[in-house]
C-alpha positions as CSV (number, residue, x, y, z in Angstrom):
1,M,11.7,20.8,-17.9
2,A,8.2,22.3,-18.1
3,G,7.1,22.5,-14.5
4,G,10.3,21.0,-13.2
5,A,9.0,17.5,-13.8
6,L,11.2,14.7,-14.8
7,L,10.2,12.5,-17.7
8,L,9.0,8.9,-17.4
9,S,8.5,6.8,-20.4
10,A,5.0,5.2,-20.7
11,C,1.7,5.1,-22.8
12,G,-2.5,4.4,-24.1
13,Q,-5.0,4.9,-27.6
14,S,-7.0,7.7,-29.4
15,S,-8.7,8.7,-32.6
16,D,-6.7,9.1,-35.7
17,E,-8.5,12.4,-36.3
18,A,-6.9,14.1,-33.3
19,S,-3.5,13.1,-34.5
20,K,-3.7,14.7,-38.0
21,P,-1.6,17.8,-38.5
22,S,-3.3,20.8,-40.0
23,A,-3.0,21.8,-43.6
24,S,-0.6,24.7,-44.5
25,A,-1.1,28.1,-43.0
26,S,-4.2,29.9,-44.1
27,A,-4.4,33.4,-45.3
28,G,-4.3,35.9,-42.5
29,A,-2.5,33.5,-40.1
30,A,0.6,34.7,-38.3
31,Q,3.9,33.2,-39.5
32,T,5.3,32.7,-35.9
33,I,3.9,31.4,-32.6
34,T,5.9,31.9,-29.5
35,Y,5.7,29.5,-26.5
36,A,7.3,30.3,-23.1
37,G,8.8,27.9,-20.6
38,E,10.9,28.4,-17.5
39,Q,13.7,26.1,-18.4
40,E,16.1,25.9,-21.4
41,F,16.2,23.2,-23.9
42,N,19.5,21.4,-23.4
43,S,19.5,18.0,-25.0
44,Y,18.2,16.8,-28.3
45,N,18.6,13.3,-26.8
46,S,15.9,13.6,-24.1
47,T,17.2,10.6,-22.2
48,A,20.8,11.9,-21.9
49,V,19.4,14.9,-19.9
50,N,16.1,13.5,-18.6
51,N,14.2,16.8,-18.3
52,L,10.7,17.2,-19.6
53,V,11.6,20.4,-21.5
54,N,13.7,18.4,-23.9
55,S,11.0,15.9,-24.8
56,T,8.4,18.7,-25.0
57,A,10.6,20.6,-27.5
58,M,11.2,17.6,-29.7
59,Q,7.6,16.3,-29.9
60,R,7.2,17.3,-33.5
61,V,10.9,17.5,-34.4
62,L,11.7,13.9,-33.8
63,A,8.6,11.9,-34.9
64,G,8.0,8.2,-34.1
65,F,5.6,5.3,-34.6
66,W,3.3,6.7,-31.8
67,Y,2.8,9.6,-29.5
68,Y,0.6,10.6,-26.6
69,G,-2.4,12.0,-28.3
70,E,-5.5,13.6,-27.1
71,N,-6.3,12.7,-23.5
72,G,-2.8,11.3,-23.1
73,V,-3.4,8.0,-24.9
74,V,-1.0,6.2,-27.2
75,T,-1.8,7.2,-30.8
76,P,-0.1,5.6,-33.8
77,D,1.5,8.2,-36.1
78,K,0.6,6.7,-39.5
79,D,2.5,9.4,-41.4
80,F,5.7,8.2,-39.8
81,G,5.1,4.5,-40.2
82,T,3.0,1.5,-39.1
83,Y,3.3,-1.3,-36.6
84,T,1.2,-4.4,-36.0
85,K,1.3,-7.3,-33.6
86,S,1.7,-10.5,-35.6
87,S,1.9,-13.1,-32.8
88,D,1.1,-13.5,-29.2
89,D,3.4,-16.5,-28.6
90,P,6.1,-15.3,-28.9
91,L,4.9,-11.7,-28.7
92,T,6.0,-10.3,-32.1
93,V,5.5,-6.7,-33.3
94,N,6.4,-5.7,-36.9
95,Y,7.4,-2.1,-37.7
96,E,7.7,-0.4,-41.1
97,F,8.9,3.2,-41.7
98,N,7.1,5.2,-44.3
99,A,8.8,4.6,-47.7
100,S,9.3,8.4,-48.0
101,A,10.7,8.8,-44.4
102,V,14.0,10.7,-44.4
103,W,15.9,12.9,-42.0
104,S,15.9,16.6,-42.8
105,D,19.5,16.2,-44.2
106,G,18.1,13.7,-46.7
107,T,19.3,10.5,-45.1
108,P,16.7,7.7,-45.2
109,I,15.2,6.6,-41.9
110,D,15.7,2.9,-41.8
111,C,17.3,-0.1,-40.1
112,D,20.3,1.7,-38.5
113,D,18.0,4.1,-36.7
114,A,15.9,1.2,-35.3
115,L,19.1,-0.5,-34.2
116,L,20.4,2.6,-32.3
117,F,17.1,2.8,-30.5
118,W,17.3,-0.9,-29.6
119,A,21.0,-0.7,-28.6
120,A,20.4,2.1,-26.1
121,K,17.0,1.1,-24.8
122,S,17.5,-2.7,-24.4
123,G,20.4,-2.3,-22.0
124,K,22.1,-5.2,-23.7
125,V,24.9,-3.0,-25.1
126,K,26.5,-1.6,-21.9
127,G,27.2,2.1,-21.5
128,F,24.3,3.9,-23.0
129,Q,22.7,6.5,-20.6
130,I,19.0,5.9,-20.6
131,D,15.8,6.5,-18.6
132,G,14.7,2.9,-18.4
133,S,14.7,-0.2,-20.5
134,S,11.3,-1.6,-19.5
135,G,10.1,-3.9,-22.3
136,V,12.9,-3.4,-24.9
137,E,15.2,-5.6,-22.9
138,L,12.9,-8.5,-23.6
139,T,13.5,-8.2,-27.4
140,K,16.2,-9.4,-29.7
141,A,18.2,-7.0,-31.8
142,P,16.2,-6.4,-35.0
143,D,17.5,-8.7,-37.8
144,C,17.5,-6.0,-40.5
145,K,20.0,-4.9,-43.1
146,A,21.3,-1.5,-44.3
147,G,18.4,0.3,-46.0
148,D,15.7,-1.9,-44.7
149,K,12.5,0.0,-43.9
150,K,11.1,-3.0,-41.9
151,F,12.2,-4.4,-38.6
152,T,10.7,-6.7,-35.9
153,F,10.7,-6.8,-32.1
154,E,10.3,-10.4,-30.9
155,Y,9.8,-10.7,-27.1
156,S,11.1,-13.5,-24.9
157,E,7.9,-13.1,-22.7
158,P,4.7,-11.2,-22.7
159,F,4.8,-7.4,-22.1
160,A,1.8,-5.3,-21.1
161,D,2.7,-2.1,-22.8
162,W,4.0,-3.4,-26.2
163,E,2.0,-0.8,-28.1
164,S,4.2,2.0,-26.7
165,N,7.4,0.0,-26.6
166,G,8.8,0.8,-30.0
167,P,10.3,4.2,-31.0
168,G,7.8,7.0,-30.2
169,A,7.9,10.8,-30.5
170,A,11.2,12.2,-29.3
171,D,12.7,8.7,-29.0
172,L,14.2,7.9,-32.4
173,L,17.6,9.5,-32.9
174,P,19.7,9.6,-36.2
175,A,22.1,6.7,-36.1
176,H,24.1,8.1,-39.1
177,V,25.1,11.1,-37.1
178,A,26.3,9.0,-34.2
179,Y,28.3,6.4,-36.1
180,K,29.9,9.0,-38.4
181,A,30.9,11.0,-35.3
182,A,32.5,7.8,-34.0
183,G,34.3,7.1,-37.3
184,M,32.3,4.0,-38.1
185,S,30.6,2.9,-41.3
186,E,27.0,1.9,-41.5
187,A,27.8,-1.7,-42.1
188,D,30.2,-1.9,-39.1
189,F,27.6,-0.1,-36.9
190,I,24.9,-2.5,-37.8
191,A,27.1,-5.6,-37.3
192,A,28.4,-4.3,-33.9
193,V,24.8,-3.7,-32.6
194,Q,23.6,-7.0,-33.7
195,A,26.6,-8.6,-32.0
196,E,26.0,-6.5,-28.9
197,D,29.6,-5.4,-29.1
198,A,30.0,-2.5,-26.7
199,K,33.7,-2.3,-27.3
200,K,33.3,-1.6,-31.0
201,L,30.5,0.8,-30.2
202,E,32.4,2.9,-27.6
203,G,32.6,6.0,-29.8
204,V,28.9,5.7,-30.7
205,I,28.0,5.3,-27.0
206,K,30.1,8.3,-26.0
207,F,28.4,10.4,-28.7
208,Y,24.9,9.2,-27.8
209,N,25.5,10.2,-24.1
210,E,27.3,13.5,-24.7
211,G,27.2,14.6,-28.3
212,W,23.6,15.8,-28.3
213,V,23.8,17.5,-25.0
214,I,23.8,21.3,-25.5
215,E,25.8,23.8,-23.5
216,G,26.0,27.4,-24.6
217,G,23.9,26.9,-27.7
218,I,24.1,24.7,-30.8
219,K,27.4,25.0,-32.6
220,D,26.7,22.6,-35.5
221,L,23.1,22.2,-36.7
222,S,24.1,19.3,-38.9
223,L,24.2,17.1,-35.8
224,F,20.5,17.7,-35.1
225,P,18.5,16.6,-38.1
226,A,14.7,16.3,-37.9
227,S,12.3,13.4,-38.7
228,G,9.1,15.4,-38.1
229,P,7.2,18.4,-39.4
230,Y,9.6,20.9,-37.7
231,K,13.4,21.1,-37.5
232,I,15.7,23.1,-35.3
233,S,16.8,26.2,-37.2
234,A,18.4,28.3,-34.5
235,M,19.2,28.6,-30.8
236,E,20.1,31.5,-28.7
237,A,21.7,30.3,-25.5
238,G,19.6,31.1,-22.4
239,Q,17.0,32.8,-24.6
240,S,15.2,30.7,-27.2
241,L,15.0,27.7,-29.5
242,T,13.5,28.3,-33.0
243,L,11.8,25.5,-34.9
244,T,10.9,26.0,-38.6
245,A,9.0,23.8,-41.1
246,N,11.0,20.8,-42.2
247,D,11.0,20.9,-46.0
248,K,11.9,17.2,-46.1
249,W,8.8,16.2,-44.1
250,W,6.7,13.9,-46.2
251,G,3.4,14.4,-44.2
252,P,1.0,17.3,-44.0
253,K,2.8,20.6,-43.6
254,P,2.6,22.5,-40.3
255,A,-0.1,25.2,-40.0
256,T,2.4,27.8,-38.8
257,P,5.9,27.9,-40.4
258,T,7.8,28.9,-37.2
259,I,7.6,28.1,-33.5
260,V,9.8,29.9,-31.1
261,M,10.3,28.4,-27.6
262,R,11.4,31.2,-25.3
263,V,13.0,30.8,-21.9
264,I,11.2,33.1,-19.5
265,S,11.1,32.8,-15.7
266,Q,7.7,31.8,-14.2
267,E,7.4,35.2,-12.5
268,E,7.6,37.0,-15.8
269,Q,5.5,34.7,-18.0
270,A,2.1,36.2,-17.3
271,Q,3.3,39.7,-18.1
272,A,5.0,38.4,-21.3
273,L,1.7,36.8,-22.3
274,Q,-0.3,39.9,-21.5
275,N,2.1,42.0,-23.6
276,R,1.8,39.4,-26.4
277,E,5.6,38.9,-26.3
278,V,4.5,35.2,-26.2
279,N,1.3,33.5,-27.3
280,L,1.2,30.5,-25.0
281,I,2.5,29.5,-21.5
282,E,2.5,26.3,-19.5
283,P,3.8,27.4,-16.1
284,Q,4.1,25.7,-12.8
285,P,0.7,26.3,-11.2
286,N,0.4,28.5,-8.2
287,P,-2.6,30.5,-6.8
288,D,-1.2,33.9,-7.4
289,L,-0.4,33.2,-11.0
290,L,-3.8,31.7,-11.7
291,A,-5.5,34.9,-10.2
292,Q,-3.2,37.1,-12.3
293,L,-4.0,35.2,-15.6
294,E,-7.7,35.0,-14.9
295,G,-7.8,38.8,-14.7
296,M,-6.4,39.3,-18.2
297,Q,-8.4,40.3,-21.2
298,G,-8.2,38.1,-24.4
299,I,-6.5,35.2,-22.6
300,T,-7.8,31.7,-22.3
301,V,-6.9,29.9,-19.1
302,K,-7.3,26.2,-18.6
303,T,-6.7,24.0,-15.6
304,G,-7.2,20.2,-15.5
305,D,-5.7,16.8,-14.6
306,A,-2.2,15.7,-15.5
307,Y,-0.2,12.5,-15.2
308,T,2.3,14.4,-13.1
309,Y,2.8,14.1,-9.3
310,E,5.0,15.8,-6.7
311,H,7.0,13.7,-4.3
312,L,9.9,13.5,-1.9
313,D,12.7,11.0,-2.7
314,F,15.2,9.8,-0.2
315,N,18.9,9.4,-1.0
316,F,19.6,5.7,-0.3
317,D,23.1,6.1,-1.7
318,S,25.0,8.5,0.5
319,S,22.7,10.0,3.2
320,A,21.7,8.9,6.7
321,F,18.2,8.0,5.3
322,K,19.5,4.6,4.5
323,D,18.2,4.0,8.0
324,K,14.5,3.2,7.8
325,T,13.9,4.6,11.3
326,L,15.1,8.1,10.1
327,R,12.9,7.8,7.0
328,E,9.9,7.0,9.2
329,A,10.7,9.9,11.5
330,F,10.9,12.3,8.6
331,A,7.7,11.0,7.0
332,K,5.9,11.5,10.3
333,C,6.6,15.2,10.3
334,V,6.1,16.1,6.6
335,P,2.8,18.2,6.6
336,R,1.3,16.7,3.4
337,Q,-2.2,17.9,4.1
338,L,-1.0,21.5,4.9
339,I,1.0,21.6,1.6
340,V,-2.1,20.6,-0.4
341,D,-4.4,23.0,1.6
342,N,-2.1,26.0,1.2
343,L,-0.6,25.6,-2.2
344,I,-2.8,23.3,-4.3
345,K,-6.4,23.7,-3.3
346,P,-6.5,27.4,-4.2
347,L,-5.9,26.1,-7.8
348,A,-7.8,22.9,-7.6
349,P,-10.4,22.8,-4.8
350,Q,-10.9,19.1,-5.3
351,A,-7.2,18.4,-4.7
352,Q,-6.2,15.8,-2.1
353,V,-3.1,14.4,-0.5
354,L,-1.8,11.8,-2.9
355,Q,-1.9,8.4,-1.2
356,V,0.2,6.4,-3.8
357,R,2.8,6.9,-6.5
358,T,1.5,4.8,-9.3
359,K,-2.0,6.0,-9.8
360,L,-3.6,9.5,-9.7
361,P,-6.9,10.5,-8.1
362,F,-8.6,11.1,-11.5
363,E,-7.9,7.5,-12.6
364,A,-10.8,5.0,-12.2
365,D,-8.7,2.5,-10.2
366,Y,-7.0,5.0,-7.8
367,A,-9.2,4.1,-4.8
368,T,-8.6,0.4,-5.3
369,V,-4.8,0.9,-5.3
370,A,-4.8,3.5,-2.5
371,Q,-7.1,1.7,0.0
372,G,-5.0,0.1,2.8
373,S,-1.7,1.0,1.1
374,G,-0.1,2.2,4.3
375,S,-0.3,5.9,3.5
376,E,-2.9,6.4,6.3
377,S,0.0,6.1,8.8
378,Y,1.3,9.4,7.5
379,G,-2.0,11.3,6.9
380,Q,-1.3,14.0,9.4
381,P,2.0,15.1,11.1
382,D,2.9,13.1,14.2
383,I,5.5,15.5,15.7
384,E,5.9,13.6,19.0
385,G,6.2,10.3,17.2
386,A,8.8,11.7,14.8
387,K,10.7,13.3,17.7
388,A,10.8,10.0,19.7
389,L,12.2,8.1,16.7
390,L,14.8,10.7,16.0
391,E,16.0,10.8,19.6
392,K,16.0,6.9,19.8
393,A,18.3,6.9,16.8
394,G,20.6,9.5,18.5
395,K,20.0,11.9,15.6
396,A,18.3,14.9,17.3
397,G,19.2,18.0,15.4
398,M,19.9,16.0,12.2
399,E,20.5,18.2,9.2
400,V,18.4,17.4,6.1
401,K,19.3,19.0,2.8
402,I,16.2,19.2,0.5
403,G,17.1,19.6,-3.1
404,H,14.9,21.0,-5.9
405,N,15.0,23.2,-9.0
406,L,15.2,27.0,-8.9
407,P,13.5,29.3,-9.5
408,N,10.3,27.6,-8.3
409,P,8.3,29.7,-5.8
410,R,5.9,26.8,-5.0
411,R,8.7,24.4,-4.2
412,T,10.5,27.0,-2.1
413,Q,7.2,27.3,-0.1
414,E,6.9,23.5,0.2
415,V,10.4,23.3,1.7
416,Q,9.5,26.1,4.2
417,L,6.3,24.3,5.3
418,I,8.4,21.1,5.8
419,S,11.0,23.0,7.7
420,D,8.4,24.6,10.0
421,S,6.8,21.2,10.8
422,C,9.9,18.9,10.9
423,G,11.9,21.6,12.8
424,K,9.5,20.9,15.8
425,A,10.5,17.2,15.7
426,G,14.2,18.0,15.9
427,F,15.3,18.0,12.2
428,K,17.2,20.9,10.8
429,I,15.9,21.5,7.3
430,V,18.3,23.1,4.8
431,D,16.9,24.3,1.4
432,V,19.6,23.5,-1.2
433,G,17.5,24.4,-4.2
434,D,19.7,24.8,-7.3
435,E,19.1,26.2,-10.9
436,K,21.1,23.2,-12.2
437,F,19.3,20.6,-10.1
438,F,18.1,18.5,-13.1
439,E,21.2,19.0,-15.3
440,A,23.8,16.3,-16.1
441,G,26.3,16.4,-13.3
442,G,23.8,18.4,-11.2
443,P,22.5,17.6,-7.7
444,L,19.9,15.0,-8.7
445,A,22.3,13.1,-10.9
446,T,25.1,13.1,-8.3
447,N,22.9,12.5,-5.2
448,S,24.2,15.7,-3.4
449,Y,21.0,16.0,-1.3
450,D,19.3,14.0,1.5
451,V,15.8,14.4,0.1
452,A,14.9,15.4,-3.4
453,L,11.6,17.4,-4.2
454,F,10.5,17.1,-7.8
455,A,7.8,15.7,-10.0
456,W,7.4,12.8,-12.4
457,S,5.5,13.3,-15.6
458,G,4.3,10.2,-17.3
459,S,1.1,8.5,-18.6
460,A,-1.4,5.8,-17.8
461,E,0.9,2.9,-18.9
462,V,2.1,0.6,-16.1
463,S,5.6,0.2,-17.4
464,G,6.3,3.9,-17.3
465,W,7.2,4.1,-13.7
466,S,9.0,0.7,-13.5
467,S,12.5,2.2,-13.6
468,E,11.8,4.6,-10.8
469,F,11.5,1.7,-8.3
470,T,13.5,-1.1,-10.0
471,T,16.9,-1.7,-8.5
472,A,19.5,0.3,-10.5
473,K,22.2,-1.5,-12.4
474,E,24.6,0.8,-10.6
475,C,24.2,3.9,-8.5
476,S,25.8,6.3,-10.9
477,E,24.5,9.0,-13.2
478,A,24.6,6.6,-16.2
479,G,23.3,3.5,-14.3
480,K,20.5,4.8,-12.2
481,E,18.0,5.3,-15.0
482,N,15.0,6.9,-13.2
483,N,15.9,5.5,-9.8
484,N,17.6,8.6,-8.7
485,G,17.8,7.8,-5.0
486,C,19.0,4.2,-5.7
487,Y,16.2,2.5,-3.8
488,S,16.4,-1.3,-4.0
489,S,14.0,-4.1,-3.0
490,K,14.1,-7.6,-4.4
491,E,10.4,-8.0,-3.5
492,V,9.4,-4.8,-5.5
493,D,11.7,-5.9,-8.4
494,A,9.8,-9.2,-8.7
495,L,6.4,-7.6,-8.3
496,I,7.1,-5.0,-11.1
497,K,8.4,-7.7,-13.4
498,K,5.2,-9.7,-12.9
499,L,3.1,-6.6,-13.5
500,N,4.9,-5.7,-16.7
501,G,4.4,-9.2,-18.0
502,E,0.6,-9.2,-17.4
503,V,-1.3,-8.4,-20.6
504,D,-4.7,-8.7,-18.9
505,K,-5.2,-5.1,-17.7
506,T,-8.1,-6.0,-15.4
507,K,-5.5,-7.7,-13.1
508,H,-3.3,-4.6,-12.9
509,P,-5.0,-2.7,-10.0
510,A,-4.6,-5.5,-7.5
511,M,-1.0,-6.0,-8.6
512,I,-0.2,-2.3,-8.3
513,A,-1.8,-2.2,-4.9
514,E,0.6,-4.9,-3.7
515,I,3.5,-2.9,-5.0
516,E,2.3,0.2,-3.2
517,K,2.0,-1.6,0.1
518,A,5.7,-2.7,-0.3
519,L,6.8,0.8,-1.2
520,W,5.0,2.3,1.9
521,T,6.4,-0.4,4.1
522,D,9.9,0.5,2.9
523,L,9.1,4.3,2.8
524,A,10.8,4.3,-0.6
525,T,9.4,7.8,-1.4
526,I,6.7,10.2,0.0
527,P,4.0,11.1,-2.5
528,L,2.6,14.6,-2.0
529,F,0.0,15.6,-4.6
530,A,-1.1,15.3,-8.2
531,H,-0.2,18.4,-10.2
532,P,-3.1,20.4,-11.6
533,N,-2.4,21.3,-15.2
534,M,-2.4,25.0,-16.0
535,L,-2.2,26.6,-19.5
536,A,-2.9,30.1,-20.7
537,W,-2.8,31.4,-24.3
538,D,-3.9,34.2,-26.5
539,E,-7.5,33.6,-27.4
540,K,-6.6,34.2,-31.1
541,L,-4.5,31.0,-31.0
542,Q,-6.2,28.0,-32.5
543,G,-5.5,24.2,-32.3
544,I,-4.4,24.1,-28.6
545,V,-5.4,20.8,-27.1
546,P,-4.3,20.3,-23.5
547,N,-2.7,16.9,-22.8
548,P,-2.3,15.3,-19.4
549,A,0.6,13.0,-20.5
550,Q,4.3,13.8,-20.6
551,S,4.0,15.0,-24.2
552,S,2.6,18.2,-22.8
553,M,0.7,20.6,-25.0
554,T,3.3,20.6,-27.7
555,W,2.1,17.1,-28.9
556,N,0.2,18.8,-31.8
557,M,2.1,22.0,-32.3
558,D,2.0,21.5,-36.1
559,K,-1.7,22.2,-35.8
560,W,-1.4,25.5,-34.0
561,S,-2.4,28.7,-35.9
562,L,-2.7,32.3,-34.8
563,A,-4.9,35.0,-36.4
564,S,-2.7,37.9,-37.4
């Protein structure tokens, strides 16, 4: 994941102009652009391994009806297809794939692909591992037939974010690959999905969850066809992913024929950029790195806002933090202001402690949601208060394992600051950072931590964070969706359901404020700070448009060009 953020599904609306890919490469342009990230692409299905790096890499490989365009708003991709709302009661949205739309192996993109998306995302066919079903679960299975280019989502009730609820960039996966791997015919697959028959779909479900997860490189490229302007052409395990122009893409051709996504540790990215081993980096921001980049010649450095925030999540499944008294004691000793002052303000002087989880300081309604939320009780460390609670619970000296991804210098520093402060209250903090923290079967998935330190990357859409706080179907890797710590509250479930069904967006701030008060009362998680966005690239590189949403800067990679 770029920046060690996890992905949240969500959305918004932008100009068509910003979404248009460039024309073919002009004379004098380089044939290859190299992008560096600190984590390795490891799943073509970005929900099977819910790391931001996977969605980032697939932004222009797996196209969809919409994407997060300039300024992070939902932008229809009219090259891929069209969608329109035809009714408010019941809410009905009609989708149509481009008549020329085919996978890079020549297979038409049509009904079966829509049905695979629906089967997984709706939650009505049990067993699919997904990152949240907000909205899709309100729809019926599309009543389409083999070869149909049109399908419809009819909702049982209103849904606020319907514009971003259909298949977007990196969402739509090739059904023909999955059902063939399971030994099914197209007709049998379509019938089984429309009957919601999980038994008949067992092989498809297993392939969906596991078949596109990559370990040790890609062994069979035929399993990974493209539906966008680029396709996967090669992968060197632990080193790089190579994307080349998709000759079956029916829209405008990419400006640069080849994009190489290299895996380079954060500590080495700046030097690689200076040496022009890479042309573009999007690292985790830290003060030392920013100073290093700003001192380089011929490099453009940009910082800005992002829909990404850092937080501490309690393990409600298998740790002592099921006890609210212990959560309160820990929250009282976490030095949130010191973390921001030491690690974030040198990058973004206007940075502040994040008071809520569902809005960020640069959003217009942040103050409305944050005021009186309950965060003020934990503004500064109360060591004596924390110590008293810990002793009252008979837990003085309690060990707390804080899990996070490695290597990540800033998170290691965050854990140290927490250790210094909470150690005075009687907690024994243990840093259990792990290189495999976000991987399938890793610490976050298996809840082998007491407190998890990571970031969510999302968008402005309200439904994007629903699955983070909605009670999980089951506390397992496949059943948690985005609720990694398995937090549960019937009150919050009801409030989120009400919010997601409210189409009048002027009512959202007050509704979100009510949710935040409940989350602070429960101490569901501890928000820390909004991530400042930091990008750096060779000044000869054109077409780079920073994006605050989870699509990251790769949202328009088919427009990138580099003077040779």
